[in-house]
C-alpha positions as a LaTeX table, in Angstrom:
\begin{tabular}{lrrr}
\hline
Residue & $x$ (\AA) & $y$ (\AA) & $z$ (\AA) \\
\hline
Met1 & 2.83 & 21.23 & $-9.01$ \\
Ile2 & 2.26 & 17.43 & $-8.79$ \\
Phe3 & 5.94 & 16.87 & $-7.87$ \\
Phe4 & 5.76 & 19.49 & $-5.20$ \\
Leu5 & 2.52 & 18.06 & $-3.76$ \\
Ser6 & 3.98 & 14.57 & $-3.68$ \\
Gly7 & 7.04 & 15.85 & $-1.97$ \\
Val8 & 4.84 & 17.60 & 0.67 \\
Ile9 & 2.93 & 14.36 & 1.25 \\
Ala10 & 6.03 & 12.35 & 1.57 \\
Leu11 & 7.55 & 14.85 & 4.09 \\
Leu12 & 4.24 & 14.79 & 6.10 \\
Ala13 & 4.37 & 11.05 & 6.08 \\
Val14 & 7.85 & 11.05 & 7.55 \\
Val15 & 6.80 & 13.64 & 10.19 \\
Met16 & 3.62 & 11.61 & 10.99 \\
Ala17 & 5.71 & 8.37 & 11.48 \\
Leu18 & 7.96 & 10.24 & 13.90 \\
Ala19 & 5.13 & 12.02 & 15.77 \\
Ile20 & 2.81 & 9.16 & 16.13 \\
Cys21 & 5.46 & 7.41 & 18.28 \\
Arg22 & 5.44 & 10.43 & 20.80 \\
Tyr23 & 1.99 & 11.87 & 20.52 \\
Pro24 & $-0.46$ & 9.44 & 19.10 \\
Leu25 & $-3.93$ & 11.20 & 19.83 \\
Asp26 & $-2.99$ & 14.80 & 19.11 \\
Ile27 & $-1.13$ & 13.94 & 15.82 \\
Arg28 & $-4.01$ & 11.81 & 14.57 \\
Ile29 & $-6.46$ & 14.66 & 15.07 \\
Phe30 & $-4.05$ & 17.06 & 13.44 \\
Val31 & $-3.37$ & 14.81 & 10.48 \\
Gly32 & $-7.10$ & 14.25 & 10.01 \\
Arg33 & $-7.51$ & 18.01 & 9.72 \\
Met34 & $-4.54$ & 18.43 & 7.29 \\
Glu35 & $-5.90$ & 15.54 & 5.01 \\
Cys36 & $-9.27$ & 17.32 & 4.72 \\
Tyr37 & $-7.52$ & 20.56 & 3.97 \\
Ile38 & $-5.29$ & 18.89 & 1.32 \\
Val39 & $-8.15$ & 17.12 & $-0.28$ \\
Gln40 & $-9.96$ & 20.44 & $-0.60$ \\
Leu41 & $-7.03$ & 21.88 & $-2.43$ \\
Leu42 & $-6.94$ & 19.24 & $-4.98$ \\
Pro43 & $-8.87$ & 20.03 & $-8.17$ \\
\hline
\end{tabular}
């Protein structure tokens, strides 16, 4: 489960890096919501 979660976070980081170059404001809002959601999933 931890390996899967770290893989998802790594994938999100790559997508973020690519997307921030094109859509700075929208992506930051979206990522902020995703981070809150992911933190709630963690025990």
